Tab-separated table of C-alpha atoms in Angstrom:
chain	number	residue	atom	x	y	z
A	218	MET	CA	-38.790	48.888	14.172
A	219	ALA	CA	-40.384	45.527	15.001
A	220	ASP	CA	-38.485	43.763	12.191
A	221	THR	CA	-35.280	45.726	12.642
A	222	VAL	CA	-32.354	43.858	14.127
A	223	GLN	CA	-30.826	45.674	17.078
A	224	VAL	CA	-27.210	44.828	17.801
A	225	PHE	CA	-26.151	45.977	21.249
A	226	ILE	CA	-22.430	46.742	21.263
A	227	SER	CA	-19.818	48.523	23.337
A	228	GLY	CA	-17.840	51.014	21.297
A	229	THR	CA	-15.268	51.300	24.063
A	230	SER	CA	-14.680	47.638	24.797
A	231	GLY	CA	-11.071	46.875	25.589
A	232	SER	CA	-11.632	43.244	24.644
A	233	LYS	CA	-10.411	42.299	21.180
A	234	LYS	CA	-12.753	39.292	21.220
A	235	ILE	CA	-15.810	41.475	21.897
A	236	SER	CA	-14.756	44.041	19.282
A	237	ASN	CA	-14.185	41.356	16.645
A	238	SER	CA	-17.490	39.639	17.452
A	239	GLN	CA	-19.394	42.922	17.180
A	240	GLN	CA	-17.799	43.757	13.844
A	241	ARG	CA	-18.438	40.274	12.411
A	242	ILE	CA	-22.142	40.446	13.288
A	243	LEU	CA	-22.501	43.888	11.716
A	244	ASN	CA	-20.559	42.858	8.594
A	245	ILE	CA	-22.688	39.758	8.030
A	246	LEU	CA	-25.991	41.585	8.559
A	247	ASN	CA	-24.853	44.410	6.278
A	248	SER	CA	-23.761	41.990	3.533
A	249	LEU	CA	-27.208	40.349	3.684
A	250	LYS	CA	-28.870	43.798	3.577
A	251	ILE	CA	-30.766	43.100	6.788
A	252	PRO	CA	-32.002	46.363	8.399
A	253	THR	CA	-29.907	46.880	11.501
A	254	VAL	CA	-29.710	49.420	14.307
A	255	THR	CA	-26.485	49.522	16.302
A	256	VAL	CA	-27.023	50.412	19.954
A	257	ASP	CA	-23.771	51.450	21.639
A	258	ILE	CA	-24.425	50.933	25.335
A	259	ALA	CA	-21.141	52.671	26.244
A	260	THR	CA	-22.358	56.013	24.883
A	261	PRO	CA	-23.417	58.493	27.570
A	262	GLY	CA	-27.200	58.643	27.883
A	263	MET	CA	-27.713	55.012	26.816
A	264	GLU	CA	-28.274	53.636	30.316
A	265	GLU	CA	-31.897	52.705	29.571
A	266	GLN	CA	-30.846	50.698	26.495
A	267	ARG	CA	-28.025	49.052	28.463
A	268	ASP	CA	-30.478	48.062	31.184
A	269	PHE	CA	-32.899	46.715	28.531
A	270	MET	CA	-30.101	44.573	27.058
A	271	ARG	CA	-28.996	43.272	30.437
A	272	ALA	CA	-32.544	42.460	31.549
A	273	GLY	CA	-33.465	40.634	28.347
A	274	ALA	CA	-30.274	38.795	27.413
A	275	LYS	CA	-28.655	35.717	28.883
A	276	LYS	CA	-25.639	35.857	31.155
A	277	LYS	CA	-22.936	33.273	30.554
A	278	ASP	CA	-21.575	31.132	33.338
A	279	GLY	CA	-18.865	33.010	35.169
A	280	GLN	CA	-20.022	36.460	34.029
A	281	THR	CA	-21.163	38.996	36.576
A	282	GLN	CA	-23.277	40.772	33.943
A	283	VAL	CA	-24.447	40.402	30.356
A	284	LEU	CA	-21.794	41.527	27.881
A	285	PRO	CA	-22.214	42.728	24.300
A	286	PRO	CA	-22.716	41.904	21.560
A	287	GLN	CA	-26.350	40.912	22.069
A	288	ILE	CA	-28.997	40.686	19.352
A	289	PHE	CA	-32.675	41.591	19.579
A	290	VAL	CA	-35.442	41.996	17.019
A	291	GLY	CA	-37.826	44.488	18.549
A	292	ASP	CA	-38.268	43.363	22.156
A	293	ARG	CA	-37.480	39.721	21.344
A	294	TYR	CA	-34.079	38.429	22.408
A	295	CYS	CA	-32.365	36.372	19.702
A	296	GLY	CA	-28.995	35.574	21.249
A	297	ASP	CA	-25.374	36.510	21.647
A	298	TYR	CA	-22.428	36.230	19.269
A	299	GLU	CA	-22.017	32.476	19.684
A	300	ASP	CA	-25.723	31.896	18.950
A	301	PHE	CA	-25.536	34.207	15.913
A	302	ASP	CA	-22.370	32.596	14.566
A	303	LEU	CA	-23.767	29.076	14.910
A	304	ALA	CA	-27.006	30.053	13.154
A	305	ASN	CA	-25.028	31.712	10.371
A	306	GLU	CA	-22.722	28.699	9.889
A	307	GLU	CA	-25.719	26.337	9.836
A	308	GLY	CA	-27.568	28.467	7.268
A	309	ARG	CA	-30.434	29.322	9.611
A	310	LEU	CA	-29.781	32.995	10.288
A	311	GLU	CA	-33.239	34.097	9.111
A	312	GLU	CA	-34.836	31.592	11.486
A	313	PHE	CA	-32.559	32.777	14.324
A	314	LEU	CA	-33.711	36.341	13.696
A	315	GLY	CA	-37.347	35.251	13.497
A	316	PHE	CA	-37.758	36.226	9.831
A	317	LYS	CA	-38.482	32.729	8.542
A	318	LYS	CA	-41.426	30.619	9.639
């Protein structure tokens, strides 16, 4: 699982922006055939994964807690949607995910 991308999402998010961001990340990774595990932190019993995401990810200014989507490869934090989108637009997604030296 060390090279598997983990996308932490909330399947019950009431925010259209969060839902759209989550779906865009998953669509792009799927289209590139990058192995991905979706971790829905809103699912009962996923408290440990939610805590892992919150402890390892960055909180934006003005947020009281880390919000999904967040991207990890193994235990390494890669970034949030904005970081992912920028890396994708700049053609450096593999580097962002740590797959390219």
